[in-house]
Coordinates of C-alpha atoms and ligand atoms in Angstrom, one line a residue:
M1 CA 22.4 -30.1 -2.1
F2 CA 22.1 -26.5 -3.8
D3 CA 23.2 -28.4 -7.2
D4 CA 19.6 -28.5 -8.6
L5 CA 18.1 -26.0 -6.9
P6 CA 16.6 -23.6 -9.5
I7 CA 17.3 -20.0 -10.0
L8 CA 14.3 -18.0 -9.4
P9 CA 13.3 -15.2 -12.0
P10 CA 14.0 -11.9 -10.3
D11 CA 10.9 -10.0 -8.6
S12 CA 8.4 -8.3 -11.0
I13 CA 9.1 -4.8 -9.3
L14 CA 12.9 -5.2 -7.6
G15 CA 14.2 -6.8 -10.4
L16 CA 13.2 -3.6 -12.7
A17 CA 14.5 -1.3 -10.6
A18 CA 17.5 -3.3 -10.1
A19 CA 17.9 -3.4 -14.3
C20 CA 17.4 0.2 -14.1
R21 CA 20.3 0.7 -11.8
A22 CA 22.5 -1.1 -13.9
D23 CA 21.7 0.4 -17.1
T24 CA 24.5 2.9 -18.1
N25 CA 22.1 5.2 -20.0
P26 CA 22.7 8.7 -18.4
D27 CA 18.9 9.4 -19.9
K28 CA 17.1 6.4 -18.1
V29 CA 14.2 6.9 -15.9
D30 CA 13.1 4.6 -13.0
L31 CA 9.7 4.9 -12.7
T32 CA 9.3 1.0 -11.2
I33 CA 9.1 0.9 -7.4
G34 CA 6.6 2.5 -5.4
I35 CA 9.2 5.1 -3.6
Y36 CA 8.4 8.7 -3.1
M37 CA 11.0 11.1 -4.9
D38 CA 11.1 14.6 -4.5
E39 CA 11.7 17.2 -7.6
T40 CA 15.6 16.6 -6.9
G41 CA 15.2 12.7 -7.7
A42 CA 16.1 11.8 -4.2
C43 CA 13.4 9.8 -1.4
P44 CA 13.6 12.1 1.6
V45 CA 13.5 11.8 5.3
F46 CA 10.7 13.3 6.8
N47 CA 12.2 16.5 9.3
A48 CA 9.9 15.1 11.8
V49 CA 11.3 11.7 11.5
K50 CA 14.9 13.1 11.7
E51 CA 14.2 15.1 15.1
A52 CA 12.7 12.0 16.6
Q53 CA 15.3 10.0 15.4
R54 CA 17.8 12.2 17.0
A55 CA 15.7 12.3 20.2
L56 CA 15.4 8.6 20.3
I57 CA 18.9 8.1 19.8
D58 CA 20.1 10.4 22.7
D59 CA 17.6 9.0 25.1
E60 CA 17.9 5.3 24.2
S61 CA 19.5 3.2 26.7
T62 CA 19.0 -0.2 25.8
K63 CA 18.9 -2.3 22.7
A64 CA 16.8 -5.4 24.5
Y65 CA 13.8 -6.8 22.7
I66 CA 10.7 -4.4 22.7
P67 CA 7.5 -6.3 23.7
P68 CA 6.6 -8.8 21.1
Q69 CA 2.9 -6.9 20.7
G70 CA 4.8 -4.1 19.6
D71 CA 6.0 -0.6 21.5
E72 CA 2.8 0.7 22.9
A73 CA 3.2 4.3 22.2
F74 CA 3.3 3.2 18.3
L75 CA 0.7 0.9 18.6
S76 CA -1.8 3.4 20.1
G77 CA -1.0 6.5 18.1
M78 CA -1.7 4.1 15.1
L79 CA -5.1 3.1 16.2
E80 CA -6.0 6.4 16.5
L81 CA -4.7 7.4 13.3
I82 CA -6.3 5.0 11.3
L83 CA -9.1 4.6 13.0
G84 CA -9.8 7.5 14.5
S85 CA -10.7 8.2 18.4
A86 CA -14.1 7.8 18.1
N87 CA -13.7 4.6 16.9
V88 CA -11.0 3.5 19.1
K89 CA -12.7 4.7 22.2
A90 CA -16.1 2.5 21.4
G91 CA -14.3 -0.4 20.8
R92 CA -11.4 -0.2 23.4
D93 CA -11.4 -4.0 24.3
T94 CA -12.3 -5.4 21.3
I95 CA -9.9 -3.9 18.9
S96 CA -6.3 -5.7 18.7
A97 CA -3.1 -4.7 16.9
V98 CA 0.6 -6.1 17.2
Q99 CA 3.3 -4.3 15.5
A100 CA 4.9 -6.0 12.1
P101 CA 7.5 -5.7 10.2
G102 CA 6.5 -3.3 7.6
G103 CA 2.8 -3.6 5.7
C104 CA 3.9 -7.0 4.2
G105 CA 4.7 -8.0 7.5
A106 CA 1.2 -7.3 8.5
V107 CA -0.6 -8.7 5.4
R108 CA 1.1 -11.9 6.4
L109 CA 0.4 -11.9 10.4
G110 CA -3.2 -10.9 9.4
A111 CA -3.6 -13.8 6.6
E112 CA -1.9 -16.3 9.2
V113 CA -4.2 -15.4 12.0
L114 CA -7.2 -15.7 9.4
K115 CA -5.7 -19.2 8.1
A116 CA -6.2 -20.4 12.1
A117 CA -9.8 -19.2 12.3
D118 CA -10.8 -20.6 9.3
P119 CA -8.6 -22.9 7.3
T120 CA -10.9 -23.3 4.1
G121 CA -11.5 -19.7 4.0
K122 CA -10.8 -18.1 0.6
V123 CA -9.3 -14.5 0.4
W124 CA -10.6 -12.5 -2.6
V125 CA -8.5 -10.4 -4.2
S126 CA -8.9 -7.1 -6.5
R127 CA -8.0 -8.0 -10.4
P128 CA -5.4 -6.6 -10.5
T129 CA -3.9 -6.4 -6.9
W130 CA -0.2 -5.7 -5.6
P131 CA 1.8 -9.1 -6.9
V132 CA 3.2 -9.4 -3.7
H133 CA -0.1 -9.9 -2.1
V134 CA -0.1 -13.4 -3.9
P135 CA 3.0 -15.1 -2.0
L136 CA 2.2 -13.3 1.2
I137 CA -1.3 -15.1 1.3
T138 CA -0.9 -18.1 -0.5
S139 CA 2.0 -18.9 1.7
T140 CA -0.4 -19.5 4.6
G141 CA -1.9 -22.6 2.6
L142 CA -5.1 -20.1 2.3
E143 CA -6.8 -19.9 -1.3
L144 CA -7.1 -17.2 -3.5
S145 CA -9.8 -15.6 -5.7
E146 CA -10.0 -12.4 -7.9
Y147 CA -13.1 -10.2 -8.0
R148 CA -13.4 -7.9 -11.0
Y149 CA -11.8 -4.2 -10.2
Y150 CA -9.7 -2.4 -12.6
D151 CA -11.5 -1.8 -16.0
P152 CA -8.7 -0.9 -18.6
S153 CA -11.3 0.0 -21.4
T154 CA -12.7 2.8 -18.8
H155 CA -9.4 3.5 -17.1
G156 CA -12.0 3.2 -13.7
V157 CA -13.3 1.0 -11.3
D158 CA -15.7 -1.9 -12.6
F159 CA -18.1 -1.7 -10.0
E160 CA -20.7 -3.5 -11.5
G161 CA -18.0 -6.6 -12.1
M162 CA -16.6 -6.4 -8.4
V163 CA -20.3 -6.5 -6.9
A164 CA -21.4 -9.3 -9.3
D165 CA -18.0 -11.4 -8.6
L166 CA -18.5 -10.4 -4.7
Q167 CA -22.1 -11.6 -4.3
Q168 CA -20.2 -15.3 -4.1
A169 CA -18.1 -14.5 -1.0
T170 CA -20.3 -15.9 1.9
H171 CA -18.8 -16.4 5.9
G172 CA -15.5 -17.8 6.0
D173 CA -14.4 -15.8 3.1
V174 CA -11.9 -12.7 3.3
V175 CA -12.2 -9.7 0.7
L176 CA -8.9 -8.1 0.3
L177 CA -9.3 -4.3 -0.3
H178 CA -6.9 -1.7 -0.5
G179 CA -7.7 1.4 1.6
C180 CA -6.8 4.1 -0.8
C181 CA -4.4 4.5 -3.7
H182 CA -5.2 1.4 -5.2
N183 CA -1.9 -0.4 -6.1
P184 CA -1.1 -0.9 -9.6
S185 CA -4.1 1.3 -10.7
G186 CA -4.8 4.4 -8.6
A187 CA -8.4 4.0 -9.2
D188 CA -10.3 3.7 -6.0
L189 CA -13.9 3.3 -4.8
S190 CA -16.0 6.5 -4.0
P191 CA -17.5 6.8 -0.5
D192 CA -20.7 5.1 -1.9
Q193 CA -19.4 2.1 -3.2
W194 CA -17.4 1.5 -0.2
D195 CA -21.2 1.6 1.6
V196 CA -22.3 -0.9 -0.8
V197 CA -19.1 -3.0 0.1
A198 CA -19.6 -2.6 3.6
D199 CA -23.6 -3.6 3.3
M200 CA -22.5 -6.4 1.2
A201 CA -19.9 -7.7 4.0
V202 CA -22.8 -7.3 6.8
K203 CA -25.2 -9.1 4.5
Q204 CA -23.0 -12.0 3.3
G205 CA -20.9 -12.4 6.5
F206 CA -17.8 -12.3 5.0
T207 CA -14.4 -10.5 6.4
P208 CA -13.1 -7.5 5.0
M209 CA -8.9 -7.1 5.3
V210 CA -8.2 -3.7 4.3
D211 CA -4.5 -3.0 3.0
L212 CA -3.8 0.5 3.8
A213 CA -0.1 1.2 2.7
Y214 CA -0.6 5.0 1.2
Q215 CA -2.7 7.0 3.9
G216 CA -2.3 10.7 3.1
F217 CA -1.5 10.3 -0.6
G218 CA -4.9 10.3 -1.9
E219 CA -6.8 13.0 -0.4
G220 CA -5.6 13.6 3.0
L221 CA -5.0 11.3 6.2
D222 CA -8.8 11.3 7.4
V223 CA -10.6 11.1 3.9
D224 CA -8.5 8.3 2.8
V225 CA -9.5 6.0 5.3
Y226 CA -13.6 7.0 5.0
G227 CA -13.7 3.2 3.6
L228 CA -11.7 1.6 6.1
R229 CA -13.7 3.5 8.9
T230 CA -17.0 2.4 7.3
L231 CA -16.1 -0.9 7.1
V232 CA -14.9 -0.8 11.2
A233 CA -18.7 0.9 12.1
K234 CA -20.7 -1.1 10.2
T235 CA -19.0 -4.8 10.4
P236 CA -18.4 -7.2 13.2
E237 CA -14.9 -8.2 11.9
V238 CA -12.4 -6.1 9.8
V239 CA -8.3 -7.0 9.6
I240 CA -6.0 -4.2 8.7
A241 CA -2.4 -4.1 7.7
A242 CA -1.0 -0.8 7.6
S243 CA 2.4 0.9 6.5
L244 CA 4.5 4.0 7.6
S245 CA 6.8 3.0 4.9
K246 CA 5.6 5.6 2.4
N247 CA 3.6 7.6 4.7
M248 CA 6.1 8.4 7.0
G249 CA 9.2 7.6 4.6
L250 CA 10.2 4.7 7.0
Y251 CA 10.5 2.1 4.1
R252 CA 13.7 0.3 5.1
E253 CA 12.5 0.7 8.9
R254 CA 9.8 -2.3 8.1
T255 CA 7.3 -0.3 10.7
G256 CA 3.7 -1.4 10.5
L257 CA 1.3 -3.4 11.9
A258 CA -1.8 -5.8 12.0
I259 CA -4.9 -4.6 13.5
F260 CA -8.2 -6.7 14.3
T261 CA -11.5 -5.5 15.0
G262 CA -14.1 -8.1 16.6
P263 CA -16.8 -8.1 18.6
D264 CA -15.6 -8.4 22.4
A265 CA -12.3 -8.6 24.3
R266 CA -12.3 -12.7 24.0
T267 CA -11.8 -12.3 20.0
A268 CA -9.1 -9.3 20.9
D269 CA -7.5 -11.3 22.8
A270 CA -7.7 -14.5 20.5
T271 CA -6.4 -12.7 17.4
A272 CA -3.6 -10.8 19.5
S273 CA -2.4 -14.1 20.5
Q274 CA -2.6 -15.5 17.3
A275 CA -0.6 -12.8 15.9
K276 CA 2.3 -13.2 18.3
A277 CA 2.1 -16.7 18.0
A278 CA 2.4 -16.4 14.1
A279 CA 5.3 -13.5 14.4
R280 CA 7.4 -15.8 16.9
R281 CA 7.3 -18.8 14.7
I282 CA 8.4 -16.4 11.6
Y283 CA 10.9 -13.8 12.6
S284 CA 10.2 -13.8 16.8
M285 CA 10.1 -9.9 17.5
P286 CA 9.5 -6.9 15.8
P287 CA 12.0 -4.5 14.5
A288 CA 12.1 -1.4 17.2
H289 CA 13.9 1.3 15.5
G290 CA 11.1 2.5 12.8
A291 CA 8.1 2.1 15.4
L292 CA 9.9 4.2 18.4
I293 CA 10.4 6.8 16.0
A294 CA 6.8 6.9 14.3
G295 CA 5.4 6.5 18.0
R296 CA 7.3 10.1 19.1
V297 CA 6.4 11.7 15.8
L298 CA 2.6 10.6 16.4
A299 CA 2.4 11.5 20.2
N300 CA 4.2 14.9 20.1
P301 CA 2.2 17.6 18.7
L302 CA 4.9 19.8 17.0
L303 CA 6.5 16.3 15.4
R304 CA 3.0 15.0 14.3
G305 CA 2.1 18.7 12.8
G306 CA 5.6 19.0 11.1
W307 CA 4.7 15.9 9.5
T308 CA 1.4 15.9 8.0
A309 CA 2.3 19.0 6.4
E310 CA 5.2 17.3 4.9
L311 CA 3.2 14.6 4.1
E312 CA 0.2 17.1 2.5
Q313 CA 3.3 18.8 0.1
M314 CA 4.2 15.7 -1.1
C315 CA 0.2 14.5 -1.9
D316 CA -0.4 18.1 -3.5
R317 CA 2.7 17.5 -5.3
I318 CA 1.9 14.0 -6.8
N319 CA -1.5 15.8 -7.9
G320 CA 0.2 18.4 -9.6
L321 CA 2.4 16.1 -11.5
R322 CA -0.7 14.1 -12.5
V323 CA -2.4 17.1 -14.0
D324 CA 1.3 18.1 -15.5
F325 CA 1.9 15.0 -17.2
R326 CA -1.5 14.5 -18.3
D327 CA -1.5 17.6 -20.2
R328 CA 2.1 16.6 -21.8
L329 CA 1.1 13.3 -22.6
Q330 CA -2.0 14.8 -24.3
A331 CA -0.4 17.1 -26.5
A332 CA 2.0 14.9 -27.8
T333 CA -0.4 11.9 -28.3
G334 CA -3.6 13.6 -29.5
R335 CA -5.1 11.0 -26.7
D336 CA -6.8 11.1 -23.8
F337 CA -4.9 10.5 -20.6
G338 CA -7.6 12.3 -18.3
F339 CA -8.0 9.2 -16.2
I340 CA -4.1 10.0 -14.9
A341 CA -5.1 13.4 -13.2
R342 CA -8.2 11.6 -11.8
E343 CA -6.6 8.6 -9.9
K344 CA -4.6 8.6 -6.7
G345 CA -1.6 7.8 -5.2
M346 CA 1.9 6.8 -6.5
F347 CA 0.5 4.9 -9.2
S348 CA -1.2 4.2 -12.8
F349 CA -1.4 2.4 -15.5
L350 CA -0.1 4.4 -18.9
G351 CA -2.4 1.5 -20.9
L352 CA 0.5 0.0 -22.9
S353 CA 0.9 -3.0 -24.0
E354 CA 3.6 -5.6 -22.5
E355 CA 4.8 -5.1 -25.9
Q356 CA 5.1 -1.4 -26.1
A357 CA 6.5 -1.4 -22.2
L358 CA 9.5 -3.4 -22.9
E359 CA 10.3 -1.2 -26.3
V360 CA 10.6 2.2 -24.0
R361 CA 12.5 0.1 -21.6
A362 CA 15.1 -1.1 -24.6
K363 CA 15.1 1.7 -26.7
R364 CA 14.7 5.0 -24.4
S365 CA 15.8 3.1 -21.0
L366 CA 12.4 4.0 -19.4
Y367 CA 11.6 0.9 -16.6
M368 CA 8.4 0.7 -15.7
L369 CA 6.2 -2.2 -15.2
N370 CA 5.5 -4.7 -17.3
S371 CA 1.7 -4.1 -16.9
S372 CA 2.9 -0.4 -17.5
R373 CA 2.1 0.4 -14.0
I374 CA 4.5 3.7 -13.3
N375 CA 5.3 5.7 -10.1
I376 CA 4.2 9.0 -10.9
A377 CA 6.2 10.1 -7.5
S378 CA 9.3 9.7 -9.5
L379 CA 8.4 12.4 -12.4
N380 CA 9.9 15.3 -12.1
Q381 CA 10.4 18.8 -14.1
S382 CA 14.1 17.4 -15.7
N383 CA 12.6 13.4 -16.7
M384 CA 9.0 14.1 -17.5
D385 CA 9.6 15.4 -21.2
R386 CA 11.9 12.4 -21.7
V387 CA 8.8 10.2 -20.8
V388 CA 6.5 11.7 -22.6
D389 CA 8.5 11.2 -25.6
A390 CA 9.2 7.7 -25.1
V391 CA 5.4 7.1 -24.4
A392 CA 4.3 9.0 -27.8
S393 CA 7.1 7.0 -29.8
V394 CA 5.4 3.4 -29.0
L395 CA 1.7 4.6 -29.4
Ligands
LMR1 C1 5.3 -1.1 -5.0 O1 4.4 -1.4 -5.3 O2 6.2 -1.0 -5.9 C2 6.2 -1.0 -3.8 O3 5.0 -0.9 -2.8 C3 7.3 -1.5 -3.2 C4 7.3 -2.9 -3.3 O4 8.1 -3.7 -2.0 O5 6.8 -3.6 -4.2

C-alpha cells in the first residue's frame, strides 16, 4: 500500500531547523524557527510557569479529560488578557471560547467554524503570510485569496495596496490579520491603519480573523492588541486564534484557544458547538497541561506579575538586539538596515535573494528561511558578528 506513497519535501521551517541541527560546523547559527532564545542560546522556561507547574503537579488528583470546551480558568483568564475586561463584560453572553492545541489548532478550529457558516466564503491572507496558514485553512475546503501586505522595496506595509485589494472582500469573506508582530515580516499596521481596516469590515461586511501568536512581543500586552480590540468593538463578528507558545513559552504544551465574538447569545452557542464538534472529529479533547498552568499564572496576581515582567524583559531584549544588529549590519555593509529596528516581534526579512540565503547556508552554516526571514530572538552577543559577516559576504 505504501510502495508508491510519495515522500514529501521537508517543511519550509522545521526542515531547515533539522538541517541546522545536523550541520557539524561548530560556527553554525540557526535563525530559522520562531522560538525565543536567551543570551546563552537556550529557550527558557518562565519562572511563573515553573512555579505554577510545581503547584499543579502537587495538586493534580486526576488525569481524566478536561471539558471539551477547555479549562474554565484558562478560558476566562485568556479572554480577559486578549479582549480586556471591559469588552469581556460588555459581551459576556455573545462571546464563545474553545481551547485548542496551540495557535495552529485554534486557526484550524476557526476555519472549520467559518467553513460551516459559509462553505463558499473566501479567506484573504496577507502576501506574504505564515506558510502554515495555507494548509491549516485550505484543509477545511475554504479557498484563499491574497491581499498585498509587505513591500520589500520599502521594507514596510503596502497599505494602499492592502486597502485596494481588500475592497473586493465582501460579506461571507474572511480577512486574516496578524494581531501583532507580523510573521514573517515584522511589519505591523499602525493604530490608524487598524481603524481603517475595522471601518472597511463594517462597511463591506467581511469577517476579520486575527491570528494572535505574539501578544507582548511587540510593544506590550495591551498595546499589541489595539487592532484586535478595535475590531471587536466595531465589527459584529470577529474570530481570534490565540497561542501561548511564545508569550508564556509553552511551545511544546500546545496551548491556545479560538474565540468567536458575535451579535447575541445564540450565535455564541452556535460557534462554540461548531468548534467543539470540529475538535471532536479531528482530535477529540484539548491537551490539559499547558492550559492548567496558564490558568494558574493568569489567576494568581504574584505569578501573573512575574510572568509579565519576564515577558517585558524578553521584548526589551529583542528590541535591543534589533538596534544592535541594525548598527552592525550598517557598519559592515554601508547599507540602510533601519527597518530592522522599526519592525516588531521575532521576525524580519533581511532582504536577501533566495540564492543569497542558500549561499550563506552552504558556505557559512547560517540558517535562515529561503525568503531571508530571520528570527531576531536567536541572535546573541556571541553569534551576531558571525551573522553580520556572513550577510555582508553576499551583499
Ligand atoms: C515560526 O514561524 O517559525 C513559528 O511560528 C514556528 C512554526 O511552527 O513554524
